[in-house]
Amino acid sequence: MSASDKVKNQSLHHVVIVGGGFGGLHAALSLGKAPVRVTLIDKRNFHLFQPLLYQVATGGLSPADISSPLRSILNKQQNTKVLMGEVKNIDPEQQKVFLNKGDITYDTLILATGVSHHYFGNDQWAPTAPGLKTVEDALEMRRRIFMAFEAAEKESDPVKRRAWLTFVVVGGGPTGVELAGAIAELAYSTLKKDFRNIDTAEAKVVLVEGLDRVLPPYPPELSAKAEASLVELGVKVQTKALVTNIEDNVVTIRQGENIERVEARTVLWAAGVKASAMGKILAEHTGVELDRVGRVMVESDLSIKGYPQIFVIGDLANFTKPDGKPLAGVAPVATQEGKYVADLIIKRLNYESLPPFEYYDAGSLSVIGRHSAVADFGKVKMSGFLAWLIWVFVHIYYLIEFDSKLVVFIQWTWSYFTRKRGARLITGDESLGQIGVDERGDFFVASKLDAKVKA
Amino acid sequence: MSASDKVKNQSLHHVVIVGGGFGGLHAALSLGKAPVRVTLIDKRNFHLFQPLLYQVATGGLSPADISSPLRSILNKQQNTKVLMGEVKNIDPEQQKVFLNKGDITYDTLILATGVSHHYFGNDQWAPTAPGLKTVEDALEMRRRIFMAFEAAEKESDPVKRRAWLTFVVVGGGPTGVELAGAIAELAYSTLKKDFRNIDTAEAKVVLVEGLDRVLPPYPPELSAKAEASLVELGVKVQTKALVTNIEDNVVTIRQGENIERVEARTVLWAAGVKASAMGKILAEHTGVELDRVGRVMVESDLSIKGYPQIFVIGDLANFTKPDGKPLAGVAPVATQEGKYVADLIIKRLNYESLPPFEYYDAGSLSVIGRHSAVADFGKVKMSGFLAWLIWVFVHIYYLIEFDSKLVVFIQWTWSYFTRKRGARLITGDESLGQIGVDERGDFFVASKLDAKVKA
């Protein structure tokens, strides 16, 4: 770049994007040829294809299979800089974001930092019942799931053994359904021949959902199909059921009048999300309204009230539809929001505008195990094998868009026919990746999350 | 299994194998059809294809690509049990091994617990200069390598930036050569277009070897070829050079009279190994002799003196060749030792014996970067592209033997042509996976190993 180019470049409109998930990344991609400078900031150096994270948690895929380095996705965009770092604060009046060292001035700011788990006031459950948002979360789940079978194999007391072989998944949304289905397949099929002291088919997988059916955002008939598929896989589905306590390896489940105490060493949390800290930071500085779980209430153009140059997109945003409900926190919503905001920024540079954001719902897909899924394309509703095939191809198509993840396709084809799961490694800190014996002589699996709580 | 089968089974000769690396696993596989009971104990639930671990450390492959669950490798062997656990002690008189809970009685014991890094009395270097033996080691190296480029991108001080872009690999054996070659390729080719503030081609990769040439076990002409390939890739090769200190991001290198201080934020250790703790435990109970690095001196049949029912194989064993030198710590040696011991056990059951163990050396292969390798097949010596092709096919052949790692082949073909490296994720503890700022305002990369030392 020549010196005069550099000066020209510096004077270009500067778009700062915080977060490289579906929303932030698609905003950056859509600005690739625009006469702007783009800076994409993310804590991590990769974009994560979160819809397949449950596959990592259950040993089907490796983290790298569903991740792409942000730099390599964006390296052909000469106007785009990627910065690995965390935005700690913002100043909307001076139009600046602050990293842990230094600050960056923006002309337009796009916040897309997403959500984390929500334990509805029971944060003490977090160490026992990890959620699934990051690669590390997925590896921790994978470690716990496979470790539980290892511990059961070593345990001679049948009661304790049963607790190791009991898996409770809290939350019957897409993630909970995917996890429960995948664990059932592990226990009843993949691992069946691998153990000598235990019969993995004796494992119990319980899916607990507070509402009256699984996959609540889907039409009731598809929820019913999903539940039937889960039951066929061997999952015990409990609807209208609330987890009221998780303590000492016992999950207390209240279903109406009925209170059940399930001894389970593995509890996975897929029940709720809350907005990342950025929501609160933004509200402090701009007075913008947050919803019950901390998401930012956005205007019809995804900007925030009084600050047309600040946009919030993806899971962090609460975009209320005409029916009063917010758009779901799914990848297609974030993607379309990112593209819309990019388009709007380009329009504004020409002193033009765009009609309000509208989500085009191409349909929803949710997978249940190795050969079943449900698909809701509005008028067309599907379930079973065909829906599963569509699910597979849609996911591979989107994976390939960023990076050649042909490997995933081959891996899947292979595991479909062999029922093998290749990524079953128990890893982590050496001292944690093991089964210990506590003061009473019982087996335990050391956990990083436990360690944090104790520390 | 019927009750009478069970009783019969219990009375079978019991072979306990500790360690599921190449030695232990091949011993177990060779005993699959023998009239014995086999128990394979490993701390981890997977067999690791260690010769490709440097690929994980440099972002080319995922851990699962080079690992196979021990249980699934062995699940067809009805006489074999896999136990995940750590052997803490042994009692050779009672013929028992002790786990952290319970003990196991053996008729024959095979110890194959391998080696770990050796800092030659400078263990304080471990946090700064991690070695490469486990999956966790590889992920830590990967994190440091990619994080260094990220930190350099953010650093404005040119001196500090240079330190982030300087990589010192200590040890010019196969691992050191592989690491240095792969990092050079990352810097000078793969990452070239990914950064905006730095030119990754300015990175410096230094390989330090104490002897007078790299790959000392190879014939001198191949060492020279390897060095030439490394230099062509951009690696600075320093032979007859000793690292005398690693402190405050400065590596002190003494080369004859010349003392050089290299500022480097990334130092990787590939210089030496020492036997795992099992060697010492065995020596305490049996009086067996250990060598300088703690390896067990074995008899000509790989058993230990005075205890014909205890075998030591693989890297943990020092099997002295007629020329007085020990066999190298490589996979083919361990594999052949495992098979030999299995055969010997079967012979002994029939009151027969076997001639002393003899290693059949099929040749050595070592890779240097994306299209060069050296191969020593005794009379035939090769280097360059053809050697590289042989290296690729040999490694894929052995990977496929255990598990369908076809995926690796496809991944490699792909990255060969695109020069991409897909597994470039910076992962780890959330708080560690980031670039921090210290009290002086300098960037630092939080490290798990640092944390351990501080704790």
Coordinates of C-alpha atoms in Angstrom, one line a residue, chain B residues 173-347:
Chain B
G173 CA 16.3 -35.0 16.5
P174 CA 13.2 -36.0 14.5
T175 CA 10.7 -34.1 16.7
G176 CA 12.7 -30.9 16.7
V177 CA 13.3 -31.0 12.9
E178 CA 9.6 -31.7 12.3
L179 CA 8.5 -28.8 14.6
A180 CA 11.0 -26.3 13.2
G181 CA 10.0 -27.2 9.6
A182 CA 6.3 -26.9 10.3
I183 CA 6.6 -23.6 12.1
A184 CA 8.7 -22.2 9.2
E185 CA 6.0 -23.2 6.8
L186 CA 3.3 -21.6 8.9
A187 CA 5.2 -18.3 9.1
Y188 CA 6.5 -18.2 5.5
S189 CA 3.6 -19.6 3.7
T190 CA 0.3 -20.6 5.5
L191 CA -0.2 -17.4 7.6
K192 CA 1.4 -15.0 5.1
K193 CA -1.9 -13.4 4.0
D194 CA -3.7 -13.5 7.4
F195 CA -2.2 -10.5 9.2
R196 CA -2.3 -6.8 8.5
N197 CA 0.2 -5.2 11.0
I198 CA 2.9 -7.8 10.8
D199 CA 4.7 -9.6 8.0
T200 CA 4.8 -13.2 9.2
A201 CA 7.7 -13.8 6.8
E202 CA 9.8 -11.8 9.2
A203 CA 9.5 -14.5 11.8
K204 CA 12.7 -16.3 12.8
V205 CA 12.8 -20.0 13.5
V206 CA 15.9 -21.3 15.2
L207 CA 16.8 -24.9 15.7
V208 CA 19.4 -25.6 18.3
E209 CA 21.3 -29.0 18.3
G210 CA 24.1 -29.9 20.7
L211 CA 25.8 -32.4 18.4
D212 CA 27.5 -31.5 15.1
R213 CA 24.5 -32.2 12.9
V214 CA 20.7 -32.5 12.9
L215 CA 19.1 -36.0 13.0
P216 CA 22.2 -37.5 14.7
P217 CA 20.9 -41.1 14.4
Y218 CA 21.0 -40.9 10.6
P219 CA 24.0 -41.2 8.3
P220 CA 25.9 -37.9 8.0
E221 CA 24.9 -37.4 4.3
L222 CA 21.2 -37.5 5.2
S223 CA 21.7 -35.1 8.1
A224 CA 23.3 -32.7 5.6
K225 CA 20.3 -33.1 3.3
A226 CA 17.9 -32.5 6.2
E227 CA 19.8 -29.4 7.2
A228 CA 19.8 -28.1 3.6
S229 CA 16.0 -28.6 3.5
L230 CA 15.5 -26.8 6.7
V231 CA 17.6 -23.9 5.6
E232 CA 15.6 -23.7 2.4
L233 CA 12.5 -23.5 4.4
G234 CA 13.9 -20.6 6.3
V235 CA 15.0 -22.3 9.5
K236 CA 18.2 -21.1 11.1
V237 CA 20.0 -24.3 12.1
Q238 CA 22.6 -24.0 14.9
T239 CA 24.6 -27.2 15.5
K240 CA 27.2 -27.8 18.2
A241 CA 25.1 -25.3 20.1
L242 CA 23.9 -25.7 23.7
V243 CA 21.1 -23.9 25.4
T244 CA 22.6 -22.7 28.7
N245 CA 19.7 -20.7 30.0
I246 CA 16.0 -19.9 29.4
E247 CA 14.8 -17.0 31.4
D248 CA 12.7 -13.8 31.0
N249 CA 12.0 -14.6 27.3
V250 CA 15.7 -14.9 26.5
V251 CA 17.3 -18.1 25.4
T252 CA 21.0 -18.2 25.9
I253 CA 22.8 -20.3 23.3
R254 CA 26.5 -21.2 23.6
Q255 CA 28.2 -22.3 20.4
G256 CA 31.9 -22.9 21.1
E257 CA 33.2 -19.6 22.5
N258 CA 30.3 -17.7 21.2
I259 CA 27.4 -16.9 23.5
E260 CA 24.3 -15.5 22.0
R261 CA 21.2 -14.2 23.7
V262 CA 18.0 -14.7 21.6
E263 CA 14.9 -12.9 22.6
A264 CA 12.1 -15.4 22.0
R265 CA 8.6 -15.7 23.4
T266 CA 8.1 -19.2 22.1
V267 CA 10.6 -21.9 23.1
L268 CA 9.8 -25.6 22.3
W269 CA 11.6 -28.4 23.9
A270 CA 12.6 -31.5 21.8
A271 CA 15.9 -32.2 23.4
G272 CA 15.6 -35.2 25.7
V273 CA 13.6 -37.8 27.4
K274 CA 13.6 -39.6 30.7
A275 CA 11.9 -42.8 31.7
S276 CA 8.4 -42.6 33.3
A277 CA 8.2 -43.2 37.1
M278 CA 7.5 -46.9 36.6
G279 CA 11.2 -47.5 36.0
K280 CA 12.1 -46.3 39.5
I281 CA 9.2 -48.2 41.1
L282 CA 10.3 -51.3 39.4
A283 CA 14.0 -50.8 40.5
E284 CA 12.9 -50.3 44.1
H285 CA 11.1 -53.6 44.3
T286 CA 13.3 -55.7 42.1
G287 CA 16.8 -54.1 42.2
V288 CA 16.8 -54.0 38.4
E289 CA 19.4 -51.6 37.0
L290 CA 18.4 -48.3 35.4
D291 CA 20.3 -46.4 32.8
R292 CA 21.3 -42.7 33.0
V293 CA 17.8 -41.5 32.1
G294 CA 16.0 -44.0 34.2
R295 CA 15.2 -46.6 31.6
V296 CA 15.1 -50.2 32.7
M297 CA 18.0 -52.5 31.6
V298 CA 16.4 -55.6 30.2
E299 CA 17.6 -59.1 29.4
S300 CA 17.9 -60.5 25.9
D301 CA 14.3 -61.7 26.1
L302 CA 13.1 -58.3 27.4
S303 CA 12.4 -59.6 30.9
I304 CA 14.2 -58.2 33.9
K305 CA 16.9 -59.9 35.8
G306 CA 15.6 -62.4 38.4
Y307 CA 11.9 -61.9 37.3
P308 CA 11.3 -63.8 34.1
Q309 CA 7.5 -63.0 34.4
I310 CA 8.1 -59.2 34.2
F311 CA 8.8 -57.7 30.8
V312 CA 9.7 -54.1 30.0
I313 CA 9.2 -52.9 26.5
G314 CA 9.1 -49.8 24.4
D315 CA 10.7 -46.5 25.3
L316 CA 10.9 -47.5 29.0
A317 CA 13.3 -50.3 28.2
N318 CA 17.0 -50.1 27.5
F319 CA 17.7 -53.0 25.2
T320 CA 21.4 -52.9 24.5
K321 CA 22.5 -53.9 21.0
P322 CA 25.7 -56.0 20.5
D323 CA 27.4 -52.7 19.6
G324 CA 26.7 -51.5 23.2
K325 CA 24.1 -48.9 22.2
P326 CA 20.5 -49.0 23.2
L327 CA 17.7 -49.4 20.6
A328 CA 16.2 -46.1 19.7
G329 CA 12.9 -45.0 21.3
V330 CA 10.8 -45.3 18.2
A331 CA 7.5 -46.9 17.4
P332 CA 8.8 -49.8 15.3
V333 CA 11.1 -50.9 18.2
A334 CA 8.2 -50.8 20.7
T335 CA 5.9 -52.6 18.3
Q336 CA 8.3 -55.4 17.6
E337 CA 9.1 -55.8 21.3
G338 CA 5.4 -56.0 22.1
K339 CA 4.9 -58.7 19.5
Y340 CA 8.0 -60.6 20.7
V341 CA 6.9 -60.7 24.3
A342 CA 3.4 -61.9 23.3
D343 CA 4.9 -64.7 21.3
L344 CA 7.2 -65.6 24.1
I345 CA 4.3 -65.8 26.6
I346 CA 2.4 -68.1 24.3
K347 CA 5.6 -70.3 23.8

